[in-house]
Amino acid sequence: MDDLITRSRVGALTYLSPTGALVDEAAQAGLLGALTASMASNQFLLVLDLSRVTVINGRSIEILLDAAAKLAALGGRLETVNPTELVRDI
C-alpha cells in the first residue's frame, strides 16, 4: 500500500493521499507506515486527503485516531479532507 499513498509537502504541511479501500491488513499497514514515517521525519502537521479512498473500516479509523493523538502530544495535528460520501458516512 505504500506505493498507493502519495506524499507531498507544502510548507510545514505534509499531505498524504491514499488510494483505494482501506480495509485489509496490507492497506492498513501502508497507512500506518506512512503516518509513522511522517512522524519519524519530524513532520507533525499532516493532512490526509481521502478523495481517492473508496471505503474505510473501524481498524483504519482506529489507526487515524491513534495517529491524531500522538501528533497532538507532539504539538501537531492530523486533519482529514475531501472524504467521499461513503467514507464520510462511515
mmCIF file with all atom_site columns, C-alpha atoms in Angstrom:
data_model
loop_
_atom_site.group_PDB
_atom_site.id
_atom_site.type_symbol
_atom_site.label_atom_id
_atom_site.label_alt_id
_atom_site.label_comp_id
_atom_site.label_asym_id
_atom_site.label_entity_id
_atom_site.label_seq_id
_atom_site.pdbx_PDB_ins_code
_atom_site.Cartn_x
_atom_site.Cartn_y
_atom_site.Cartn_z
_atom_site.occupancy
_atom_site.B_iso_or_equiv
_atom_site.pdbx_formal_charge
_atom_site.auth_seq_id
_atom_site.auth_comp_id
_atom_site.auth_asym_id
_atom_site.auth_atom_id
_atom_site.pdbx_PDB_model_num
ATOM 1  C CA . MET A 1 1  ? 0.000   0.000  0.000  1.00 0.00 ? 1  MET A CA 1
ATOM 2  C CA . ASP A 1 2  ? 2.986   2.330  0.449  1.00 0.00 ? 2  ASP A CA 1
ATOM 3  C CA . ASP A 1 3  ? 3.047   2.885  -3.316 1.00 0.00 ? 3  ASP A CA 1
ATOM 4  C CA . LEU A 1 4  ? -0.663  3.746  -3.133 1.00 0.00 ? 4  LEU A CA 1
ATOM 5  C CA . ILE A 1 5  ? -0.128  6.604  -0.696 1.00 0.00 ? 5  ILE A CA 1
ATOM 6  C CA . THR A 1 6  ? 1.126   9.762  -2.330 1.00 0.00 ? 6  THR A CA 1
ATOM 7  C CA . ARG A 1 7  ? 3.120   12.061 -0.063 1.00 0.00 ? 7  ARG A CA 1
ATOM 8  C CA . SER A 1 8  ? 3.818   15.736 -0.754 1.00 0.00 ? 8  SER A CA 1
ATOM 9  C CA . ARG A 1 9  ? 4.880   18.777 1.254  1.00 0.00 ? 9  ARG A CA 1
ATOM 10 C CA . VAL A 1 10 ? 3.617   22.346 1.095  1.00 0.00 ? 10 VAL A CA 1
ATOM 11 C CA . GLY A 1 11 ? 5.432   24.493 3.612  1.00 0.00 ? 11 GLY A CA 1
ATOM 12 C CA . ALA A 1 12 ? 5.118   22.852 7.030  1.00 0.00 ? 12 ALA A CA 1
ATOM 13 C CA . LEU A 1 13 ? 2.200   20.650 5.924  1.00 0.00 ? 13 LEU A CA 1
ATOM 14 C CA . THR A 1 14 ? 2.633   17.061 4.776  1.00 0.00 ? 14 THR A CA 1
ATOM 15 C CA . TYR A 1 15 ? -0.161  15.758 2.538  1.00 0.00 ? 15 TYR A CA 1
ATOM 16 C CA . LEU A 1 16 ? -0.861  12.036 2.426  1.00 0.00 ? 16 LEU A CA 1
ATOM 17 C CA . SER A 1 17 ? -3.263  10.788 -0.211 1.00 0.00 ? 17 SER A CA 1
ATOM 18 C CA . PRO A 1 18 ? -4.127  7.080  -0.048 1.00 0.00 ? 18 PRO A CA 1
ATOM 19 C CA . THR A 1 19 ? -5.872  5.317  -2.914 1.00 0.00 ? 19 THR A CA 1
ATOM 20 C CA . GLY A 1 20 ? -8.457  2.534  -2.821 1.00 0.00 ? 20 GLY A CA 1
ATOM 21 C CA . ALA A 1 21 ? -10.032 0.602  0.021  1.00 0.00 ? 21 ALA A CA 1
ATOM 22 C CA . LEU A 1 22 ? -8.503  0.912  3.490  1.00 0.00 ? 22 LEU A CA 1
ATOM 23 C CA . VAL A 1 23 ? -10.000 -2.323 4.775  1.00 0.00 ? 23 VAL A CA 1
ATOM 24 C CA . ASP A 1 24 ? -7.389  -5.067 4.503  1.00 0.00 ? 24 ASP A CA 1
ATOM 25 C CA . GLU A 1 25 ? -4.253  -5.605 6.564  1.00 0.00 ? 25 GLU A CA 1
ATOM 26 C CA . ALA A 1 26 ? -1.884  -4.587 3.766  1.00 0.00 ? 26 ALA A CA 1
ATOM 27 C CA . ALA A 1 27 ? -3.676  -1.280 3.184  1.00 0.00 ? 27 ALA A CA 1
ATOM 28 C CA . GLN A 1 28 ? -3.814  -0.573 6.910  1.00 0.00 ? 28 GLN A CA 1
ATOM 29 C CA . ALA A 1 29 ? -0.117  -1.398 7.292  1.00 0.00 ? 29 ALA A CA 1
ATOM 30 C CA . GLY A 1 30 ? 0.640   1.033  4.468  1.00 0.00 ? 30 GLY A CA 1
ATOM 31 C CA . LEU A 1 31 ? -1.448  3.746  6.109  1.00 0.00 ? 31 LEU A CA 1
ATOM 32 C CA . LEU A 1 32 ? 0.211   3.178  9.482  1.00 0.00 ? 32 LEU A CA 1
ATOM 33 C CA . GLY A 1 33 ? 3.626   3.117  7.817  1.00 0.00 ? 33 GLY A CA 1
ATOM 34 C CA . ALA A 1 34 ? 3.056   6.420  6.025  1.00 0.00 ? 34 ALA A CA 1
ATOM 35 C CA . LEU A 1 35 ? 1.827   8.106  9.211  1.00 0.00 ? 35 LEU A CA 1
ATOM 36 C CA . THR A 1 36 ? 4.698   6.675  11.284 1.00 0.00 ? 36 THR A CA 1
ATOM 37 C CA . ALA A 1 37 ? 7.308   7.641  8.678  1.00 0.00 ? 37 ALA A CA 1
ATOM 38 C CA . SER A 1 38 ? 5.994   11.193 8.618  1.00 0.00 ? 38 SER A CA 1
ATOM 39 C CA . MET A 1 39 ? 6.227   11.481 12.395 1.00 0.00 ? 39 MET A CA 1
ATOM 40 C CA . ALA A 1 40 ? 9.705   9.922  12.382 1.00 0.00 ? 40 ALA A CA 1
ATOM 41 C CA . SER A 1 41 ? 10.732  12.641 9.905  1.00 0.00 ? 41 SER A CA 1
ATOM 42 C CA . ASN A 1 42 ? 9.501   15.332 12.311 1.00 0.00 ? 42 ASN A CA 1
ATOM 43 C CA . GLN A 1 43 ? 6.503   16.086 10.125 1.00 0.00 ? 43 GLN A CA 1
ATOM 44 C CA . PHE A 1 44 ? 3.791   16.773 12.682 1.00 0.00 ? 44 PHE A CA 1
ATOM 45 C CA . LEU A 1 45 ? 1.256   18.728 10.603 1.00 0.00 ? 45 LEU A CA 1
ATOM 46 C CA . LEU A 1 46 ? -0.417  16.093 8.451  1.00 0.00 ? 46 LEU A CA 1
ATOM 47 C CA . VAL A 1 47 ? -3.323  16.413 6.035  1.00 0.00 ? 47 VAL A CA 1
ATOM 48 C CA . LEU A 1 48 ? -4.920  13.159 4.911  1.00 0.00 ? 48 LEU A CA 1
ATOM 49 C CA . ASP A 1 49 ? -6.732  13.576 1.591  1.00 0.00 ? 49 ASP A CA 1
ATOM 50 C CA . LEU A 1 50 ? -9.436  10.904 1.436  1.00 0.00 ? 50 LEU A CA 1
ATOM 51 C CA . SER A 1 51 ? -10.791 11.822 -2.007 1.00 0.00 ? 51 SER A CA 1
ATOM 52 C CA . ARG A 1 52 ? -9.416  8.611  -3.580 1.00 0.00 ? 52 ARG A CA 1
ATOM 53 C CA . VAL A 1 53 ? -10.376 6.282  -0.721 1.00 0.00 ? 53 VAL A CA 1
ATOM 54 C CA . THR A 1 54 ? -13.334 4.111  -1.697 1.00 0.00 ? 54 THR A CA 1
ATOM 55 C CA . VAL A 1 55 ? -14.122 2.591  1.721  1.00 0.00 ? 55 VAL A CA 1
ATOM 56 C CA . ILE A 1 56 ? -12.684 2.594  5.230  1.00 0.00 ? 56 ILE A CA 1
ATOM 57 C CA . ASN A 1 57 ? -13.295 0.371  8.240  1.00 0.00 ? 57 ASN A CA 1
ATOM 58 C CA . GLY A 1 58 ? -13.035 0.569  12.019 1.00 0.00 ? 58 GLY A CA 1
ATOM 59 C CA . ARG A 1 59 ? -9.403  -0.545 12.180 1.00 0.00 ? 59 ARG A CA 1
ATOM 60 C CA . SER A 1 60 ? -8.344  2.202  9.760  1.00 0.00 ? 60 SER A CA 1
ATOM 61 C CA . ILE A 1 61 ? -10.284 4.757  11.788 1.00 0.00 ? 61 ILE A CA 1
ATOM 62 C CA . GLU A 1 62 ? -8.515  3.474  14.908 1.00 0.00 ? 62 GLU A CA 1
ATOM 63 C CA . ILE A 1 63 ? -5.142  3.985  13.175 1.00 0.00 ? 63 ILE A CA 1
ATOM 64 C CA . LEU A 1 64 ? -6.138  7.554  12.320 1.00 0.00 ? 64 LEU A CA 1
ATOM 65 C CA . LEU A 1 65 ? -7.339  8.325  15.855 1.00 0.00 ? 65 LEU A CA 1
ATOM 66 C CA . ASP A 1 66 ? -4.152  6.883  17.385 1.00 0.00 ? 66 ASP A CA 1
ATOM 67 C CA . ALA A 1 67 ? -2.004  8.916  14.990 1.00 0.00 ? 67 ALA A CA 1
ATOM 68 C CA . ALA A 1 68 ? -4.008  12.073 15.744 1.00 0.00 ? 68 ALA A CA 1
ATOM 69 C CA . ALA A 1 69 ? -3.455  11.552 19.481 1.00 0.00 ? 69 ALA A CA 1
ATOM 70 C CA . LYS A 1 70 ? 0.297   11.009 19.006 1.00 0.00 ? 70 LYS A CA 1
ATOM 71 C CA . LEU A 1 71 ? 0.572   14.082 16.802 1.00 0.00 ? 71 LEU A CA 1
ATOM 72 C CA . ALA A 1 72 ? -1.371  16.202 19.298 1.00 0.00 ? 72 ALA A CA 1
ATOM 73 C CA . ALA A 1 73 ? 1.004   15.092 22.061 1.00 0.00 ? 73 ALA A CA 1
ATOM 74 C CA . LEU A 1 74 ? 3.880   16.279 19.859 1.00 0.00 ? 74 LEU A CA 1
ATOM 75 C CA . GLY A 1 75 ? 2.223   19.638 19.184 1.00 0.00 ? 75 GLY A CA 1
ATOM 76 C CA . GLY A 1 76 ? 0.977   18.614 15.739 1.00 0.00 ? 76 GLY A CA 1
ATOM 77 C CA . ARG A 1 77 ? -2.293  17.581 14.189 1.00 0.00 ? 77 ARG A CA 1
ATOM 78 C CA . LEU A 1 78 ? -3.906  15.249 11.688 1.00 0.00 ? 78 LEU A CA 1
ATOM 79 C CA . GLU A 1 79 ? -6.615  16.725 9.503  1.00 0.00 ? 79 GLU A CA 1
ATOM 80 C CA . THR A 1 80 ? -8.756  14.693 7.107  1.00 0.00 ? 80 THR A CA 1
ATOM 81 C CA . VAL A 1 81 ? -10.077 16.377 3.978  1.00 0.00 ? 81 VAL A CA 1
ATOM 82 C CA . ASN A 1 82 ? -12.177 15.530 0.927  1.00 0.00 ? 82 ASN A CA 1
ATOM 83 C CA . PRO A 1 83 ? -13.803 12.277 2.071  1.00 0.00 ? 83 PRO A CA 1
ATOM 84 C CA . THR A 1 84 ? -16.147 10.639 -0.392 1.00 0.00 ? 84 THR A CA 1
ATOM 85 C CA . GLU A 1 85 ? -19.788 10.487 0.664  1.00 0.00 ? 85 GLU A CA 1
ATOM 86 C CA . LEU A 1 86 ? -19.479 6.824  1.671  1.00 0.00 ? 86 LEU A CA 1
ATOM 87 C CA . VAL A 1 87 ? -16.292 7.389  3.679  1.00 0.00 ? 87 VAL A CA 1
ATOM 88 C CA . ARG A 1 88 ? -17.869 10.414 5.391  1.00 0.00 ? 88 ARG A CA 1
ATOM 89 C CA . ASP A 1 89 ? -20.904 8.300  6.365  1.00 0.00 ? 89 ASP A CA 1
ATOM 90 C CA . ILE A 1 90 ? -18.690 5.582  7.854  1.00 0.00 ? 90 ILE A CA 1
#
